[in-house]
Amino acid sequence: MFPYLQYINMPPVTVHPSPTSASSNDSSRNGATTETGPQHVPEHPRKQRGPTQWYQTVHIVKVTQQKLEVIIEKEDMRATGPNAPRFANEIGAAVRQYAPLNKIRWKDITDAEKSPMYSRLENVFVLDYDKRPWIKEVIENDMPIRFKEFRYELHEYYKTLVDLPMTERKVKKHDQVLNQDYWDYLCNYWESEEFKKKSKRNATNRSKLTHGHCSGSRSFLNTQAMGKKEDQFMASD
């Protein structure tokens, strides 16, 4: 489906075996070359844009016939490990694809409207809600953040069009907005008094912040998890 993806460097992944891959594994042990054979993965892959990483994820699942394992400990309530970036990227992609943009607040989005987002994640990751029920809570907590980030990105794009008449702004729909009605709604909302008052209030609140914090592209929990492993290694030395 994506033949060119075999040339893209892919970060290391942890996969969960599925029954459909058993025959391929048997032939591999017998010395036969299979499509699901071992793949060389560089230790420090080149960073990829979100859509590219999604194609890589789909390609891995398709070729290996195995969903990806994601580590989500209850005490962390956040994905860690090698597949954490892919998991976070997929949540954002699911929100961008399926979230109704005519809803101002995430809590106004119904369970039926969220269902396709969960289905997309379940197609590529092992998400056993019965054994690990907190996973769904982790996803539910992260989706509103992705929704807000997407809305912010769209508004930043919209601000580049403010010198145009409203009719032209609506014609120049953002590429990632799949529904024209959603874009028309957002254009009207961003010009409303309600939004302008809210934007002004948020700008005032941000101006009161004294400093921010970050740890590069790696999440704090991934950094913390790596620190725990290093501590355990040092203790056993």
PDB file of C-alpha atoms in Angstrom:
ATOM      1  CA  MET A   1       0.000   0.000   0.000  1.00  0.00           C
ATOM      2  CA  PHE A   2       2.899   2.329   0.824  1.00  0.00           C
ATOM      3  CA  PRO A   3       5.865   0.885  -1.145  1.00  0.00           C
ATOM      4  CA  TYR A   4       8.091   3.914  -0.708  1.00  0.00           C
ATOM      5  CA  LEU A   5       8.035   3.646   3.063  1.00  0.00           C
ATOM      6  CA  GLN A   6      10.583   0.838   3.114  1.00  0.00           C
ATOM      7  CA  TYR A   7      13.281   3.458   2.497  1.00  0.00           C
ATOM      8  CA  ILE A   8      12.301   5.644   5.465  1.00  0.00           C
ATOM      9  CA  ASN A   9      14.308   5.271   8.673  1.00  0.00           C
ATOM     10  CA  MET A  10      12.037   3.964  11.381  1.00  0.00           C
ATOM     11  CA  PRO A  11      12.515   4.232  15.159  1.00  0.00           C
ATOM     12  CA  PRO A  12      12.592   1.031  17.209  1.00  0.00           C
ATOM     13  CA  VAL A  13       9.216  -0.488  17.967  1.00  0.00           C
ATOM     14  CA  THR A  14       7.805  -3.046  20.345  1.00  0.00           C
ATOM     15  CA  VAL A  15       5.222  -5.296  18.738  1.00  0.00           C
ATOM     16  CA  HIS A  16       2.629  -7.662  20.118  1.00  0.00           C
ATOM     17  CA  PRO A  17       2.410 -11.064  18.332  1.00  0.00           C
ATOM     18  CA  SER A  18      -0.859 -11.954  16.663  1.00  0.00           C
ATOM     19  CA  PRO A  19      -2.104 -15.388  15.516  1.00  0.00           C
ATOM     20  CA  THR A  20      -2.017 -14.310  11.863  1.00  0.00           C
ATOM     21  CA  SER A  21       1.771 -13.927  11.993  1.00  0.00           C
ATOM     22  CA  ALA A  22       2.492 -17.436  13.319  1.00  0.00           C
ATOM     23  CA  SER A  23       2.980 -19.050   9.914  1.00  0.00           C
ATOM     24  CA  SER A  24       5.392 -16.300   8.863  1.00  0.00           C
ATOM     25  CA  ASN A  25       7.425 -16.755  12.036  1.00  0.00           C
ATOM     26  CA  ASP A  26       7.615 -20.545  11.459  1.00  0.00           C
ATOM     27  CA  SER A  27       8.939 -20.157   7.930  1.00  0.00           C
ATOM     28  CA  SER A  28      11.475 -17.603   9.183  1.00  0.00           C
ATOM     29  CA  ARG A  29      12.812 -20.116  11.695  1.00  0.00           C
ATOM     30  CA  ASN A  30      13.166 -22.673   8.892  1.00  0.00           C
ATOM     31  CA  GLY A  31      15.519 -20.351   7.043  1.00  0.00           C
ATOM     32  CA  ALA A  32      13.025 -18.917   4.543  1.00  0.00           C
ATOM     33  CA  THR A  33      13.073 -15.224   3.745  1.00  0.00           C
ATOM     34  CA  THR A  34       9.747 -13.612   4.607  1.00  0.00           C
ATOM     35  CA  GLU A  35       8.249 -10.167   4.395  1.00  0.00           C
ATOM     36  CA  THR A  36       8.064 -10.082   8.185  1.00  0.00           C
ATOM     37  CA  GLY A  37      11.734 -10.923   8.722  1.00  0.00           C
ATOM     38  CA  PRO A  38      14.045  -8.923  11.004  1.00  0.00           C
ATOM     39  CA  GLN A  39      14.497  -5.313  10.019  1.00  0.00           C
ATOM     40  CA  HIS A  40      17.546  -3.187  10.724  1.00  0.00           C
ATOM     41  CA  VAL A  41      16.533  -0.125  12.722  1.00  0.00           C
ATOM     42  CA  PRO A  42      18.946   2.793  13.266  1.00  0.00           C
ATOM     43  CA  GLU A  43      19.636   3.746  16.855  1.00  0.00           C
ATOM     44  CA  HIS A  44      19.085   7.461  16.249  1.00  0.00           C
ATOM     45  CA  PRO A  45      16.547   7.849  13.419  1.00  0.00           C
ATOM     46  CA  ARG A  46      15.926  11.125  11.661  1.00  0.00           C
ATOM     47  CA  LYS A  47      12.924  13.026  12.988  1.00  0.00           C
ATOM     48  CA  GLN A  48       9.835  12.834  10.798  1.00  0.00           C
ATOM     49  CA  ARG A  49       6.760  14.997  10.437  1.00  0.00           C
ATOM     50  CA  GLY A  50       3.485  13.739  11.933  1.00  0.00           C
ATOM     51  CA  PRO A  51       1.886  12.437   8.696  1.00  0.00           C
ATOM     52  CA  THR A  52       5.114  10.652   7.737  1.00  0.00           C
ATOM     53  CA  GLN A  53       5.287   8.974  11.138  1.00  0.00           C
ATOM     54  CA  TRP A  54       1.667   7.849  10.760  1.00  0.00           C
ATOM     55  CA  TYR A  55       2.441   6.191   7.416  1.00  0.00           C
ATOM     56  CA  GLN A  56       5.398   4.457   9.070  1.00  0.00           C
ATOM     57  CA  THR A  57       3.174   3.175  11.880  1.00  0.00           C
ATOM     58  CA  VAL A  58       0.587   1.805   9.465  1.00  0.00           C
ATOM     59  CA  HIS A  59       3.357   0.256   7.374  1.00  0.00           C
ATOM     60  CA  ILE A  60       4.853  -1.529  10.392  1.00  0.00           C
ATOM     61  CA  VAL A  61       1.483  -3.000  11.396  1.00  0.00           C
ATOM     62  CA  LYS A  62       0.740  -4.049   7.822  1.00  0.00           C
ATOM     63  CA  VAL A  63       4.105  -5.723   7.196  1.00  0.00           C
ATOM     64  CA  THR A  64       4.479  -7.442  10.583  1.00  0.00           C
ATOM     65  CA  GLN A  65       0.749  -8.176  10.976  1.00  0.00           C
ATOM     66  CA  GLN A  66       1.215  -7.217  14.601  1.00  0.00           C
ATOM     67  CA  LYS A  67      -0.197  -4.341  16.571  1.00  0.00           C
ATOM     68  CA  LEU A  68       2.273  -2.188  18.470  1.00  0.00           C
ATOM     69  CA  GLU A  69       2.681  -2.599  22.214  1.00  0.00           C
ATOM     70  CA  VAL A  70       2.490   0.607  24.230  1.00  0.00           C
ATOM     71  CA  ILE A  71       3.647   0.881  27.857  1.00  0.00           C
ATOM     72  CA  ILE A  72       1.192   2.744  30.092  1.00  0.00           C
ATOM     73  CA  GLU A  73       1.751   2.238  33.811  1.00  0.00           C
ATOM     74  CA  LYS A  74      -1.064   3.159  36.154  1.00  0.00           C
ATOM     75  CA  GLU A  75       1.183   5.277  38.368  1.00  0.00           C
ATOM     76  CA  ASP A  76       2.355   7.302  35.355  1.00  0.00           C
ATOM     77  CA  MET A  77      -0.948   7.624  33.466  1.00  0.00           C
ATOM     78  CA  ARG A  78       1.079   8.375  30.349  1.00  0.00           C
ATOM     79  CA  ALA A  79       2.635   6.292  27.583  1.00  0.00           C
ATOM     80  CA  THR A  80       6.364   5.613  27.937  1.00  0.00           C
ATOM     81  CA  GLY A  81       8.853   3.485  26.064  1.00  0.00           C
ATOM     82  CA  PRO A  82       9.853   3.259  22.391  1.00  0.00           C
ATOM     83  CA  ASN A  83       6.311   3.459  21.008  1.00  0.00           C
ATOM     84  CA  ALA A  84       5.222   6.427  23.141  1.00  0.00           C
ATOM     85  CA  PRO A  85       5.915   9.033  20.406  1.00  0.00           C
ATOM     86  CA  ARG A  86       3.937   6.994  17.890  1.00  0.00           C
ATOM     87  CA  PHE A  87       1.059   6.634  20.337  1.00  0.00           C
ATOM     88  CA  ALA A  88       0.969  10.376  21.044  1.00  0.00           C
ATOM     89  CA  ASN A  89       1.144  11.124  17.322  1.00  0.00           C
ATOM     90  CA  GLU A  90      -1.731   8.751  16.599  1.00  0.00           C
ATOM     91  CA  ILE A  91      -3.945  10.381  19.225  1.00  0.00           C
ATOM     92  CA  GLY A  92      -3.340  13.754  17.619  1.00  0.00           C
ATOM     93  CA  ALA A  93      -3.964  12.359  14.130  1.00  0.00           C
ATOM     94  CA  ALA A  94      -7.212  10.714  15.236  1.00  0.00           C
ATOM     95  CA  VAL A  95      -8.450  13.982  16.718  1.00  0.00           C
ATOM     96  CA  ARG A  96      -7.535  15.921  13.583  1.00  0.00           C
ATOM     97  CA  GLN A  97      -9.309  13.444  11.368  1.00  0.00           C
ATOM     98  CA  TYR A  98     -12.523  12.869  13.299  1.00  0.00           C
ATOM     99  CA  ALA A  99     -13.130  15.589  15.915  1.00  0.00           C
ATOM    100  CA  PRO A 100     -16.090  17.842  15.056  1.00  0.00           C
ATOM    101  CA  LEU A 101     -14.647  21.361  14.835  1.00  0.00           C
ATOM    102  CA  ASN A 102     -18.021  22.991  15.322  1.00  0.00           C
ATOM    103  CA  LYS A 103     -17.778  22.126  19.028  1.00  0.00           C
ATOM    104  CA  ILE A 104     -16.046  24.796  21.097  1.00  0.00           C
ATOM    105  CA  ARG A 105     -15.281  22.572  24.077  1.00  0.00           C
ATOM    106  CA  TRP A 106     -14.123  18.995  24.122  1.00  0.00           C
ATOM    107  CA  LYS A 107     -16.724  18.070  26.729  1.00  0.00           C
ATOM    108  CA  ASP A 108     -19.434  18.940  24.194  1.00  0.00           C
ATOM    109  CA  ILE A 109     -18.251  16.127  21.906  1.00  0.00           C
ATOM    110  CA  THR A 110     -20.376  12.998  22.318  1.00  0.00           C
ATOM    111  CA  ASP A 111     -19.167   9.436  22.849  1.00  0.00           C
ATOM    112  CA  ALA A 112     -20.519   8.540  19.407  1.00  0.00           C
ATOM    113  CA  GLU A 113     -18.361  11.278  17.864  1.00  0.00           C
ATOM    114  CA  LYS A 114     -15.302  10.013  19.760  1.00  0.00           C
ATOM    115  CA  SER A 115     -15.813   6.401  18.697  1.00  0.00           C
ATOM    116  CA  PRO A 116     -13.952   6.666  15.327  1.00  0.00           C
ATOM    117  CA  MET A 117     -10.972   8.196  17.131  1.00  0.00           C
ATOM    118  CA  TYR A 118     -10.723   5.216  19.478  1.00  0.00           C
ATOM    119  CA  SER A 119     -11.171   2.798  16.587  1.00  0.00           C
ATOM    120  CA  ARG A 120      -8.228   4.326  14.763  1.00  0.00           C
ATOM    121  CA  LEU A 121      -5.991   3.813  17.810  1.00  0.00           C
ATOM    122  CA  GLU A 122      -7.249   0.279  18.396  1.00  0.00           C
ATOM    123  CA  ASN A 123      -6.356  -0.676  14.832  1.00  0.00           C
ATOM    124  CA  VAL A 124      -2.632  -0.150  15.398  1.00  0.00           C
ATOM    125  CA  PHE A 125      -2.016  -0.492  19.160  1.00  0.00           C
ATOM    126  CA  VAL A 126      -2.644  -3.201  21.750  1.00  0.00           C
ATOM    127  CA  LEU A 127      -5.134  -1.507  24.072  1.00  0.00           C
ATOM    128  CA  ASP A 128      -6.567  -4.066  26.475  1.00  0.00           C
ATOM    129  CA  TYR A 129      -9.141  -2.007  28.370  1.00  0.00           C
ATOM    130  CA  ASP A 130     -10.293  -5.059  30.355  1.00  0.00           C
ATOM    131  CA  LYS A 131      -6.870  -5.775  31.854  1.00  0.00           C
ATOM    132  CA  ARG A 132      -5.719  -2.149  31.929  1.00  0.00           C
ATOM    133  CA  PRO A 133      -8.845   0.021  32.215  1.00  0.00           C
ATOM    134  CA  TRP A 134      -6.802   3.145  32.948  1.00  0.00           C
ATOM    135  CA  ILE A 135      -5.579   3.212  29.333  1.00  0.00           C
ATOM    136  CA  LYS A 136      -8.893   4.623  28.161  1.00  0.00           C
ATOM    137  CA  GLU A 137      -8.643   7.335  30.798  1.00  0.00           C
ATOM    138  CA  VAL A 138      -5.154   8.218  29.560  1.00  0.00           C
ATOM    139  CA  ILE A 139      -6.475   8.588  26.011  1.00  0.00           C
ATOM    140  CA  GLU A 140      -9.484  10.565  27.166  1.00  0.00           C
ATOM    141  CA  ASN A 141      -7.218  12.951  29.086  1.00  0.00           C
ATOM    142  CA  ASP A 142      -4.908  13.477  26.117  1.00  0.00           C
ATOM    143  CA  MET A 143      -7.501  14.002  23.400  1.00  0.00           C
ATOM    144  CA  PRO A 144      -8.715  17.403  24.712  1.00  0.00           C
ATOM    145  CA  ILE A 145      -5.108  18.642  24.665  1.00  0.00           C
ATOM    146  CA  ARG A 146      -4.685  17.536  21.049  1.00  0.00           C
ATOM    147  CA  PHE A 147      -8.016  19.128  20.179  1.00  0.00           C
ATOM    148  CA  LYS A 148      -6.942  22.424  21.698  1.00  0.00           C
ATOM    149  CA  GLU A 149      -3.565  22.294  19.935  1.00  0.00           C
ATOM    150  CA  PHE A 150      -5.249  21.669  16.596  1.00  0.00           C
ATOM    151  CA  ARG A 151      -7.666  24.547  17.087  1.00  0.00           C
ATOM    152  CA  TYR A 152      -4.735  26.812  17.978  1.00  0.00           C
ATOM    153  CA  GLU A 153      -2.840  25.762  14.845  1.00  0.00           C
ATOM    154  CA  LEU A 154      -5.898  26.488  12.714  1.00  0.00           C
ATOM    155  CA  HIS A 155      -6.323  29.904  14.289  1.00  0.00           C
ATOM    156  CA  GLU A 156      -2.677  30.761  13.642  1.00  0.00           C
ATOM    157  CA  TYR A 157      -3.251  29.932   9.994  1.00  0.00           C
ATOM    158  CA  TYR A 158      -6.459  31.964   9.953  1.00  0.00           C
ATOM    159  CA  LYS A 159      -4.590  35.021  11.236  1.00  0.00           C
ATOM    160  CA  THR A 160      -2.488  35.003   8.058  1.00  0.00           C
ATOM    161  CA  LEU A 161      -5.710  35.610   6.112  1.00  0.00           C
ATOM    162  CA  VAL A 162      -7.104  38.548   8.084  1.00  0.00           C
ATOM    163  CA  ASP A 163      -6.327  41.064   5.324  1.00  0.00           C
ATOM    164  CA  LEU A 164      -8.653  39.197   2.976  1.00  0.00           C
ATOM    165  CA  PRO A 165     -12.437  39.576   2.816  1.00  0.00           C
ATOM    166  CA  MET A 166     -14.314  36.972   4.837  1.00  0.00           C
ATOM    167  CA  THR A 167     -15.545  35.234   1.684  1.00  0.00           C
ATOM    168  CA  GLU A 168     -11.951  34.635   0.568  1.00  0.00           C
ATOM    169  CA  ARG A 169     -10.866  33.466   4.019  1.00  0.00           C
ATOM    170  CA  LYS A 170     -13.512  30.781   3.878  1.00  0.00           C
ATOM    171  CA  VAL A 171     -12.365  29.703   0.442  1.00  0.00           C
ATOM    172  CA  LYS A 172      -8.776  29.273   1.678  1.00  0.00           C
ATOM    173  CA  LYS A 173      -9.625  26.392   3.992  1.00  0.00           C
ATOM    174  CA  HIS A 174      -6.782  24.815   5.960  1.00  0.00           C
ATOM    175  CA  ASP A 175      -5.698  21.545   4.320  1.00  0.00           C
ATOM    176  CA  GLN A 176      -6.296  19.501   7.478  1.00  0.00           C
ATOM    177  CA  VAL A 177      -9.884  20.677   7.881  1.00  0.00           C
ATOM    178  CA  LEU A 178     -11.796  18.038   5.953  1.00  0.00           C
ATOM    179  CA  ASN A 179     -15.227  19.639   6.211  1.00  0.00           C
ATOM    180  CA  GLN A 180     -15.935  23.042   4.649  1.00  0.00           C
ATOM    181  CA  ASP A 181     -18.808  23.645   7.074  1.00  0.00           C
ATOM    182  CA  TYR A 182     -16.370  23.273   9.967  1.00  0.00           C
ATOM    183  CA  TRP A 183     -14.033  25.858   8.451  1.00  0.00           C
ATOM    184  CA  ASP A 184     -16.909  28.292   7.842  1.00  0.00           C
ATOM    185  CA  TYR A 185     -17.967  27.838  11.453  1.00  0.00           C
ATOM    186  CA  LEU A 186     -14.456  28.516  12.761  1.00  0.00           C
ATOM    187  CA  CYS A 187     -14.054  31.634  10.620  1.00  0.00           C
ATOM    188  CA  ASN A 188     -17.288  33.043  12.016  1.00  0.00           C
ATOM    189  CA  TYR A 189     -16.394  32.049  15.569  1.00  0.00           C
ATOM    190  CA  TRP A 190     -12.963  33.710  15.457  1.00  0.00           C
ATOM    191  CA  GLU A 191     -14.622  36.978  14.474  1.00  0.00           C
ATOM    192  CA  SER A 192     -17.214  36.788  17.246  1.00  0.00           C
ATOM    193  CA  GLU A 193     -17.135  39.010  20.323  1.00  0.00           C
ATOM    194  CA  GLU A 194     -17.191  35.905  22.508  1.00  0.00           C
ATOM    195  CA  PHE A 195     -13.900  34.670  21.072  1.00  0.00           C
ATOM    196  CA  LYS A 196     -12.227  38.086  21.077  1.00  0.00           C
ATOM    197  CA  LYS A 197     -12.978  38.583  24.775  1.00  0.00           C
ATOM    198  CA  LYS A 198     -11.722  35.109  25.603  1.00  0.00           C
ATOM    199  CA  SER A 199      -8.554  35.639  23.546  1.00  0.00           C
ATOM    200  CA  LYS A 200      -7.812  38.924  25.278  1.00  0.00           C
ATOM    201  CA  ARG A 201      -8.286  37.343  28.714  1.00  0.00           C
ATOM    202  CA  ASN A 202      -5.971  34.442  27.849  1.00  0.00           C
ATOM    203  CA  ALA A 203      -3.301  36.828  26.550  1.00  0.00           C
ATOM    204  CA  THR A 204      -3.410  38.708  29.839  1.00  0.00           C
ATOM    205  CA  ASN A 205      -3.005  35.486  31.818  1.00  0.00           C
ATOM    206  CA  ARG A 206      -0.053  34.368  29.695  1.00  0.00           C
ATOM    207  CA  SER A 207       1.702  37.684  30.232  1.00  0.00           C
ATOM    208  CA  LYS A 208       1.787  36.948  33.974  1.00  0.00           C
ATOM    209  CA  LEU A 209       3.830  33.749  33.537  1.00  0.00           C
ATOM    210  CA  THR A 210       7.432  34.217  34.666  1.00  0.00           C
ATOM    211  CA  HIS A 211       8.960  31.193  32.911  1.00  0.00           C
ATOM    212  CA  GLY A 212       8.173  27.979  31.061  1.00  0.00           C
ATOM    213  CA  HIS A 213       9.748  24.548  31.138  1.00  0.00           C
ATOM    214  CA  CYS A 214      10.611  21.799  28.666  1.00  0.00           C
ATOM    215  CA  SER A 215      12.894  18.819  28.122  1.00  0.00           C
ATOM    216  CA  GLY A 216      13.195  18.830  24.363  1.00  0.00           C
ATOM    217  CA  SER A 217      11.109  16.427  22.284  1.00  0.00           C
ATOM    218  CA  ARG A 218      11.200  13.749  24.988  1.00  0.00           C
ATOM    219  CA  SER A 219       8.304  13.829  27.449  1.00  0.00           C
ATOM    220  CA  PHE A 220       8.986  14.281  31.162  1.00  0.00           C
ATOM    221  CA  LEU A 221       7.602  10.818  31.911  1.00  0.00           C
ATOM    222  CA  ASN A 222       9.865   9.205  29.338  1.00  0.00           C
ATOM    223  CA  THR A 223      12.796  11.065  30.872  1.00  0.00           C
ATOM    224  CA  GLN A 224      11.674   9.945  34.322  1.00  0.00           C
ATOM    225  CA  ALA A 225      11.267   6.326  33.163  1.00  0.00           C
ATOM    226  CA  MET A 226      14.771   6.347  31.694  1.00  0.00           C
ATOM    227  CA  GLY A 227      16.082   7.711  34.983  1.00  0.00           C
ATOM    228  CA  LYS A 228      14.413   4.884  36.901  1.00  0.00           C
ATOM    229  CA  LYS A 229      16.042   2.289  34.650  1.00  0.00           C
ATOM    230  CA  GLU A 230      19.440   3.914  35.117  1.00  0.00           C
ATOM    231  CA  ASP A 231      18.960   3.929  38.893  1.00  0.00           C
ATOM    232  CA  GLN A 232      18.034   0.220  38.847  1.00  0.00           C
ATOM    233  CA  PHE A 233      21.070  -0.557  36.714  1.00  0.00           C
ATOM    234  CA  MET A 234      23.398   1.337  39.053  1.00  0.00           C
ATOM    235  CA  ALA A 235      21.873  -0.372  42.082  1.00  0.00           C
ATOM    236  CA  SER A 236      22.473  -3.823  40.592  1.00  0.00           C
ATOM    237  CA  ASP A 237      26.066  -3.036  39.563  1.00  0.00           C
TER     238      ASP A 237
END
